[in-house]
Short mmCIF file of N, CA and C in Angstrom, two decimals:
data_model
loop_
_atom_site.label_atom_id
_atom_site.label_comp_id
_atom_site.label_asym_id
_atom_site.label_seq_id
_atom_site.Cartn_x
_atom_site.Cartn_y
_atom_site.Cartn_z
N MET L 275 130.71 98.58 82.40
CA MET L 275 130.64 97.62 83.46
C MET L 275 130.70 98.33 84.90
N ALA L 276 129.89 97.76 85.49
CA ALA L 276 129.45 97.93 87.03
C ALA L 276 130.68 97.69 88.08
N ASN L 277 130.68 98.49 89.17
CA ASN L 277 131.75 98.17 89.97
C ASN L 277 131.05 97.46 90.92
N ILE L 278 131.13 95.70 91.03
CA ILE L 278 130.60 94.80 91.85
C ILE L 278 131.68 94.49 92.90
N GLU L 279 130.94 94.48 94.09
CA GLU L 279 131.60 94.38 95.42
C GLU L 279 131.86 92.79 95.47
N ASN L 280 132.86 92.09 95.85
CA ASN L 280 132.96 90.83 96.29
C ASN L 280 132.90 90.25 97.69
N VAL L 281 132.39 89.71 98.01
CA VAL L 281 132.07 89.40 99.25
C VAL L 281 132.33 87.79 99.70
N ASP L 282 132.78 87.05 100.50
CA ASP L 282 132.82 85.85 101.03
C ASP L 282 131.53 85.34 101.50
N PRO L 283 131.29 83.95 101.20
CA PRO L 283 130.16 83.57 101.78
C PRO L 283 129.69 83.71 103.16
N ALA L 284 130.70 84.05 104.08
CA ALA L 284 130.16 84.37 105.35
C ALA L 284 129.67 85.97 105.78
N GLU L 285 130.48 86.55 104.73
CA GLU L 285 129.89 87.86 104.79
C GLU L 285 128.40 88.30 104.26
N THR L 286 128.25 87.10 103.12
CA THR L 286 126.84 87.17 102.30
C THR L 286 125.79 86.58 103.70
N TRP L 287 125.86 85.63 104.32
CA TRP L 287 125.15 85.08 105.52
C TRP L 287 124.79 86.21 106.47
N ASN L 288 126.04 86.90 106.67
CA ASN L 288 125.75 88.35 107.80
C ASN L 288 124.79 89.13 106.82
N GLY L 289 125.31 89.49 106.03
CA GLY L 289 124.28 90.30 105.22
C GLY L 289 122.76 90.02 105.14
N LEU L 290 122.57 88.90 104.63
CA LEU L 290 121.08 88.11 104.61
C LEU L 290 120.70 88.52 105.93
N GLN L 291 121.22 87.99 106.84
CA GLN L 291 120.81 88.15 108.30
C GLN L 291 120.53 89.24 108.74
N ASN L 292 121.04 90.35 108.35
CA ASN L 292 121.06 91.66 108.95
C ASN L 292 120.28 92.56 108.21
N ASP L 293 119.85 92.12 106.95
CA ASP L 293 119.12 92.81 106.11
C ASP L 293 118.06 92.08 105.65
N ASP L 294 116.64 92.63 106.21
CA ASP L 294 115.36 91.50 105.69
C ASP L 294 115.11 91.95 104.06
N THR L 295 115.46 92.62 103.43
CA THR L 295 115.16 92.94 102.26
C THR L 295 116.32 92.42 101.19
N ALA L 296 117.25 91.90 101.66
CA ALA L 296 118.23 91.27 100.96
C ALA L 296 118.11 89.82 100.30
N VAL L 297 118.51 89.69 99.22
CA VAL L 297 118.02 88.79 98.46
C VAL L 297 119.29 87.65 97.69
N LEU L 298 119.25 86.64 98.39
CA LEU L 298 120.53 85.66 97.29
C LEU L 298 119.80 84.97 96.17
N VAL L 299 120.69 85.09 95.33
CA VAL L 299 119.87 84.59 93.93
C VAL L 299 120.96 83.38 93.34
N ASP L 300 121.04 82.28 93.30
CA ASP L 300 121.75 81.04 92.84
C ASP L 300 121.62 81.13 91.49
N VAL L 301 122.78 81.28 90.74
CA VAL L 301 122.76 81.26 89.55
C VAL L 301 123.46 80.19 88.67
N ARG L 302 123.74 79.04 89.23
CA ARG L 302 124.02 77.79 88.93
C ARG L 302 123.17 77.19 88.08
N THR L 303 123.30 75.94 87.58
CA THR L 303 122.24 75.15 86.82
C THR L 303 121.58 74.46 87.65
N ARG L 304 120.48 73.76 86.84
CA ARG L 304 118.94 72.79 87.53
C ARG L 304 120.37 71.58 88.02
N ALA L 305 121.08 71.07 87.03
CA ALA L 305 121.95 69.90 87.50
C ALA L 305 122.96 70.07 88.89
N GLU L 306 123.53 71.37 89.14
CA GLU L 306 124.18 71.65 90.28
C GLU L 306 123.56 71.72 91.44
N TRP L 307 122.34 72.43 91.35
CA TRP L 307 121.11 72.49 92.58
C TRP L 307 120.72 71.22 92.70
N GLY L 308 120.58 70.21 91.84
CA GLY L 308 120.17 68.76 92.06
C GLY L 308 121.17 67.92 92.92
N PHE L 309 122.52 68.13 91.80
CA PHE L 309 123.46 67.19 92.77
C PHE L 309 124.75 67.75 93.82
N VAL L 310 124.94 68.75 93.82
CA VAL L 310 125.84 69.49 94.62
C VAL L 310 124.75 70.17 95.61
N GLY L 311 123.79 70.73 95.66
CA GLY L 311 122.77 71.20 96.78
C GLY L 311 122.56 72.62 96.94
N ILE L 312 122.08 73.30 97.71
CA ILE L 312 121.85 74.76 97.60
C ILE L 312 121.83 75.04 98.85
N PRO L 313 121.97 76.85 98.71
CA PRO L 313 122.14 77.37 100.26
C PRO L 313 120.83 77.15 100.84
N ASP L 314 120.71 76.90 102.14
CA ASP L 314 119.74 76.60 103.02
C ASP L 314 119.45 77.92 103.75
N LEU L 315 118.24 78.65 103.63
CA LEU L 315 118.11 79.64 104.36
C LEU L 315 116.82 79.82 105.10
N SER L 316 116.55 78.86 105.65
CA SER L 316 115.47 78.46 106.24
C SER L 316 115.49 78.89 107.86
N GLU L 317 116.54 78.95 108.21
CA GLU L 317 116.98 79.87 109.33
C GLU L 317 116.73 81.39 109.49
N LEU L 318 116.82 81.98 108.20
CA LEU L 318 116.38 83.36 107.97
C LEU L 318 115.04 83.37 107.61
N ASN L 319 114.07 82.34 107.67
CA ASN L 319 112.97 82.14 107.16
C ASN L 319 112.68 82.94 105.64
N ARG L 320 113.69 82.42 104.56
CA ARG L 320 113.51 82.75 103.42
C ARG L 320 114.17 81.57 102.74
N GLN L 321 114.01 81.67 101.36
CA GLN L 321 114.75 80.87 100.33
C GLN L 321 115.47 81.55 99.37
N PRO L 322 116.37 80.91 98.78
CA PRO L 322 117.38 81.66 97.74
C PRO L 322 116.67 81.80 96.34
N PHE L 323 116.58 82.48 95.47
CA PHE L 323 116.14 82.59 94.15
C PHE L 323 116.95 81.78 93.43
N LEU L 324 116.27 80.78 92.86
CA LEU L 324 117.10 79.44 91.64
C LEU L 324 116.83 79.85 90.27
N ILE L 325 117.67 80.80 89.49
CA ILE L 325 117.72 80.93 88.28
C ILE L 325 118.75 80.75 87.48
N GLU L 326 118.84 80.09 86.54
CA GLU L 326 119.96 79.60 85.96
C GLU L 326 120.48 81.01 85.00
N TRP L 327 121.63 80.98 84.95
CA TRP L 327 122.22 81.95 84.11
C TRP L 327 122.77 81.40 82.97
N LYS L 328 123.32 80.15 82.70
CA LYS L 328 123.55 79.47 81.93
C LYS L 328 122.62 78.06 81.76
N GLU L 329 121.98 77.81 80.94
CA GLU L 329 120.87 76.66 80.92
C GLU L 329 121.49 75.39 80.40
N TYR L 330 121.49 74.64 81.58
CA TYR L 330 121.67 73.05 81.17
C TYR L 330 120.88 72.37 80.46
N PRO L 331 121.34 71.89 79.58
CA PRO L 331 122.68 71.20 79.53
C PRO L 331 123.61 71.94 78.38
N MET L 332 122.81 72.81 77.58
CA MET L 332 123.80 73.53 76.38
C MET L 332 124.57 74.63 76.60
N MET L 333 124.55 75.02 78.07
CA MET L 333 125.00 76.13 78.69
C MET L 333 125.20 77.29 78.11
N ASN L 334 124.05 77.74 77.40
CA ASN L 334 124.07 78.78 76.63
C ASN L 334 123.03 79.91 77.74
N THR L 335 123.60 81.12 77.57
CA THR L 335 122.79 82.23 78.28
C THR L 335 121.82 82.30 78.38
N ASN L 336 121.27 82.10 79.40
CA ASN L 336 119.83 82.47 79.92
C ASN L 336 119.16 83.84 79.46
N GLU L 337 118.62 83.96 78.06
CA GLU L 337 118.46 85.23 77.99
C GLU L 337 117.17 85.91 78.71
N ALA L 338 116.53 85.13 79.20
CA ALA L 338 115.17 85.49 80.09
C ALA L 338 115.72 85.90 81.44
N PHE L 339 117.11 85.73 81.83
CA PHE L 339 117.39 85.71 83.35
C PHE L 339 117.06 87.04 84.11
N ALA L 340 117.01 88.28 83.32
CA ALA L 340 116.79 89.47 84.13
C ALA L 340 115.41 89.24 84.22
N SER L 341 114.58 89.24 83.44
CA SER L 341 113.05 89.14 83.54
C SER L 341 112.53 88.01 84.67
N GLU L 342 113.26 86.84 84.43
CA GLU L 342 112.93 86.14 85.81
C GLU L 342 113.17 86.31 87.01
N LEU L 343 114.13 87.19 87.20
CA LEU L 343 114.69 87.79 88.19
C LEU L 343 113.74 88.84 88.83
N LEU L 344 113.38 89.68 88.00
CA LEU L 344 112.63 90.79 87.74
C LEU L 344 111.20 90.33 88.41
N GLU L 345 110.76 89.43 87.76
CA GLU L 345 109.41 88.71 88.24
C GLU L 345 109.39 88.04 89.66
N LYS L 346 110.46 87.44 89.83
CA LYS L 346 110.60 87.06 91.20
C LYS L 346 110.58 88.07 92.28
N LEU L 347 111.16 89.04 92.25
CA LEU L 347 111.13 90.54 92.74
C LEU L 347 109.82 91.21 93.10
N ASP L 348 108.77 90.86 92.20
CA ASP L 348 107.87 91.20 92.22
C ASP L 348 107.45 92.84 92.04
N GLY L 349 108.50 93.45 91.89
CA GLY L 349 108.42 94.58 91.80
C GLY L 349 108.96 95.39 92.99
N ALA L 350 109.60 94.56 93.68
CA ALA L 350 110.24 95.10 95.05
C ALA L 350 111.58 95.46 94.48
N ALA L 351 112.28 96.49 95.18
CA ALA L 351 113.53 96.90 94.89
C ALA L 351 114.53 96.34 96.18
N PRO L 352 114.92 95.34 96.11
CA PRO L 352 115.86 94.72 97.51
C PRO L 352 117.32 96.09 97.82
N SER L 353 117.29 96.09 98.66
CA SER L 353 118.43 96.94 99.11
C SER L 353 120.14 96.42 98.35
N LYS L 354 119.89 94.96 98.61
CA LYS L 354 120.79 94.15 98.26
C LYS L 354 120.59 92.72 97.50
N ILE L 355 121.43 92.52 96.74
CA ILE L 355 121.11 91.42 95.73
C ILE L 355 122.73 90.34 95.94
N TYR L 356 122.75 89.26 96.39
CA TYR L 356 123.95 88.66 96.29
C TYR L 356 123.71 87.68 95.09
N PHE L 357 124.73 87.30 94.46
CA PHE L 357 124.58 86.47 93.26
C PHE L 357 125.75 85.41 93.56
N LEU L 358 125.08 84.16 93.34
CA LEU L 358 125.92 83.04 94.01
C LEU L 358 126.10 81.85 92.64
N CYS L 359 127.32 81.52 92.65
CA CYS L 359 127.51 80.42 91.51
C CYS L 359 128.56 79.28 91.95
N ARG L 360 129.16 78.40 91.47
CA ARG L 360 129.98 77.27 91.54
C ARG L 360 131.46 78.13 92.59
N SER L 361 131.82 79.14 91.62
CA SER L 361 133.26 79.68 92.08
C SER L 361 133.00 80.92 92.11
N GLY L 362 131.93 81.65 91.32
CA GLY L 362 132.12 83.17 91.23
C GLY L 362 132.27 84.10 90.08
N ALA L 363 132.14 83.27 89.03
CA ALA L 363 132.52 83.76 87.77
C ALA L 363 131.16 84.09 86.90
N ARG L 364 130.08 83.01 86.89
CA ARG L 364 128.86 83.52 86.34
C ARG L 364 128.04 84.09 87.13
N SER L 365 128.52 84.41 88.24
CA SER L 365 127.52 85.38 89.46
C SER L 365 127.83 86.83 89.34
N MET L 366 128.95 86.67 88.76
CA MET L 366 129.84 88.04 88.46
C MET L 366 129.18 88.75 87.23
N ALA L 367 128.68 87.84 86.44
CA ALA L 367 128.23 88.38 85.10
C ALA L 367 126.49 88.56 85.29
N ALA L 368 126.16 88.01 85.79
CA ALA L 368 124.80 88.06 86.41
C ALA L 368 124.55 89.18 87.30
N ALA L 369 125.53 89.70 88.50
CA ALA L 369 125.47 90.76 89.12
C ALA L 369 125.76 91.99 88.26
N ASN L 370 126.54 92.13 87.04
CA ASN L 370 126.92 93.23 86.35
C ASN L 370 125.64 93.61 85.41
N LEU L 371 125.12 92.44 85.11
CA LEU L 371 123.80 92.82 84.22
C LEU L 371 122.79 93.14 84.95
N MET L 372 122.48 92.90 86.20
CA MET L 372 121.49 93.24 86.95
C MET L 372 121.77 94.68 87.35
N SER L 373 122.89 95.17 87.87
CA SER L 373 123.39 96.31 88.37
C SER L 373 123.14 97.14 87.19
N GLU L 374 123.50 97.08 85.90
CA GLU L 374 123.12 98.14 84.81
C GLU L 374 121.74 98.49 84.69
N ILE L 375 121.00 97.07 84.68
CA ILE L 375 119.52 97.27 84.36
C ILE L 375 118.79 98.01 85.67
N PHE L 376 119.21 97.94 86.90
CA PHE L 376 118.45 98.44 87.88
C PHE L 376 119.25 99.93 87.75
N ALA L 377 120.39 100.19 87.40
CA ALA L 377 120.63 101.64 87.04
C ALA L 377 119.68 102.24 86.27
N THR L 378 119.82 101.93 85.09
CA THR L 378 118.98 102.32 83.96
C THR L 378 117.29 102.70 84.31
N GLN L 379 116.78 101.76 85.50
CA GLN L 379 115.50 101.86 85.91
C GLN L 379 115.67 103.05 87.27
N GLY L 380 116.73 103.20 87.72
CA GLY L 380 116.84 104.70 88.49
C GLY L 380 116.92 104.14 89.94
N GLN L 381 117.16 102.60 89.94
CA GLN L 381 116.94 102.19 91.45
C GLN L 381 118.44 101.77 92.07
N THR L 382 118.54 101.76 93.15
CA THR L 382 119.49 101.92 94.03
C THR L 382 120.09 100.47 94.54
N THR L 383 119.54 99.31 93.97
CA THR L 383 120.04 98.00 94.49
C THR L 383 121.32 97.54 94.24
N GLN L 384 122.04 97.46 95.25
CA GLN L 384 123.48 96.92 95.28
C GLN L 384 123.70 95.61 94.99
N CYS L 385 124.35 95.25 93.91
CA CYS L 385 124.68 93.97 93.00
C CYS L 385 125.61 93.50 93.55
N ILE L 386 125.98 92.27 94.43
CA ILE L 386 127.11 91.92 95.22
C ILE L 386 127.32 90.56 94.33
N ASN L 387 128.64 90.21 94.28
CA ASN L 387 129.14 88.97 93.81
C ASN L 387 129.89 87.93 95.21
N VAL L 388 128.93 86.85 95.19
CA VAL L 388 129.73 86.01 96.43
C VAL L 388 131.09 85.03 95.88
N ALA L 389 132.00 85.69 96.04
CA ALA L 389 133.31 85.62 95.49
C ALA L 389 133.84 83.95 95.47
N GLU L 390 133.63 83.41 96.42
CA GLU L 390 134.05 81.96 96.47
C GLU L 390 133.08 81.06 96.00
N GLY L 391 131.97 81.59 95.94
CA GLY L 391 130.78 80.82 95.31
C GLY L 391 130.13 79.47 96.10
N PHE L 392 129.69 78.57 95.72
CA PHE L 392 128.91 77.59 96.58
C PHE L 392 129.87 76.67 96.95
N GLU L 393 130.72 76.11 95.80
CA GLU L 393 131.64 75.19 96.24
C GLU L 393 133.11 75.82 96.05
N GLY L 394 133.95 76.77 96.06
CA GLY L 394 134.80 77.46 95.99
C GLY L 394 136.01 76.96 94.96
N ASP L 395 137.09 77.12 95.20
CA ASP L 395 137.97 76.77 94.26
C ASP L 395 138.66 75.46 94.32
N LEU L 396 139.32 75.19 93.37
CA LEU L 396 140.20 73.81 93.52
C LEU L 396 141.03 73.75 94.24
N ASP L 397 141.03 72.61 95.07
CA ASP L 397 142.51 72.41 96.00
C ASP L 397 143.48 71.71 95.15
N SER L 398 144.59 71.23 95.86
CA SER L 398 145.73 70.55 95.21
C SER L 398 145.46 69.33 94.53
N ASP L 399 144.37 68.47 95.02
CA ASP L 399 143.85 67.37 94.31
C ASP L 399 142.77 67.62 92.82
N GLY L 400 142.71 68.73 92.77
CA GLY L 400 141.51 69.30 92.03
C GLY L 400 140.12 69.04 92.23
N HIS L 401 139.76 69.16 93.62
CA HIS L 401 138.21 69.22 93.81
C HIS L 401 138.29 70.54 94.50
N ARG L 402 136.70 70.57 94.24
CA ARG L 402 136.29 71.84 94.99
C ARG L 402 135.75 71.40 96.11
N GLY L 403 135.04 72.38 97.21
CA GLY L 403 134.34 72.34 98.18
C GLY L 403 134.81 71.95 99.45
N ASN L 404 136.49 72.18 99.36
CA ASN L 404 137.17 71.62 100.36
C ASN L 404 137.67 73.04 101.04
N MET L 405 138.31 73.93 100.20
CA MET L 405 139.36 75.16 100.44
C MET L 405 138.37 76.26 100.92
N ASN L 406 137.51 76.68 100.11
CA ASN L 406 136.55 77.77 100.41
C ASN L 406 135.11 77.78 99.77
N GLY L 407 134.39 78.79 99.91
CA GLY L 407 133.02 78.40 99.32
C GLY L 407 132.09 78.10 100.50
N TRP L 408 130.81 78.59 99.85
CA TRP L 408 129.50 78.20 101.24
C TRP L 408 129.59 76.94 101.80
N LYS L 409 129.81 75.68 101.07
CA LYS L 409 129.88 74.56 101.94
C LYS L 409 131.08 74.34 102.63
N ALA L 410 132.51 74.82 102.20
CA ALA L 410 133.59 74.56 103.08
C ALA L 410 133.49 75.57 104.30
N ARG L 411 132.62 76.57 104.07
CA ARG L 411 132.64 77.58 105.68
C ARG L 411 131.79 77.14 106.28
N GLY L 412 131.24 75.98 106.21
CA GLY L 412 130.13 75.38 107.12
C GLY L 412 128.93 76.02 107.21
N LEU L 413 128.42 76.89 106.25
CA LEU L 413 127.36 77.67 105.92
C LEU L 413 125.97 76.36 106.10
N ASP L 414 124.71 76.98 106.12
CA ASP L 414 123.89 75.93 105.60
C ASP L 414 123.36 75.57 104.54
N TRP L 415 123.28 74.47 104.28
CA TRP L 415 122.89 73.65 102.61
C TRP L 415 122.01 72.82 102.91
N ARG L 416 121.70 72.33 101.65
CA ARG L 416 120.77 71.13 101.41
C ARG L 416 121.00 70.71 100.15
N GLN L 417 120.55 69.18 100.12
CA GLN L 417 120.26 68.62 98.64
C GLN L 417 118.84 69.52 98.38
N SER L 418 118.42 69.62 97.10
CA SER L 418 117.36 70.18 96.57
C SER L 418 116.35 68.82 96.45
#
């Protein structure tokens, strides 16, 4: 298993802002994008790649994930790819897979996990989106 760096959403935003080749991949489900929202990177003149890691509603692993991402990259090898999910677990799995694929291809793309995810950890009331994560840190987002 690859050694994947964990960064918080603010570090992710800074990384995307300071590196024109860096990419954000949101691996949540279509339902999450629609009902919870997506990161808004329009200030950086780009958009996140939206590719389900687990396919809604059955939540089976998307066997085409890697090929879908490679197709979106269109042969370009970004310096860094940030992987984002709800709280950091699915994105870590995706980052590990892609890190291994890039390594076997001899590419030096750094795969990074956005540890807090889009909604962050559960608070004492059992709610997400209040303690940490993309939304709670006040980063740009929108309903899809």
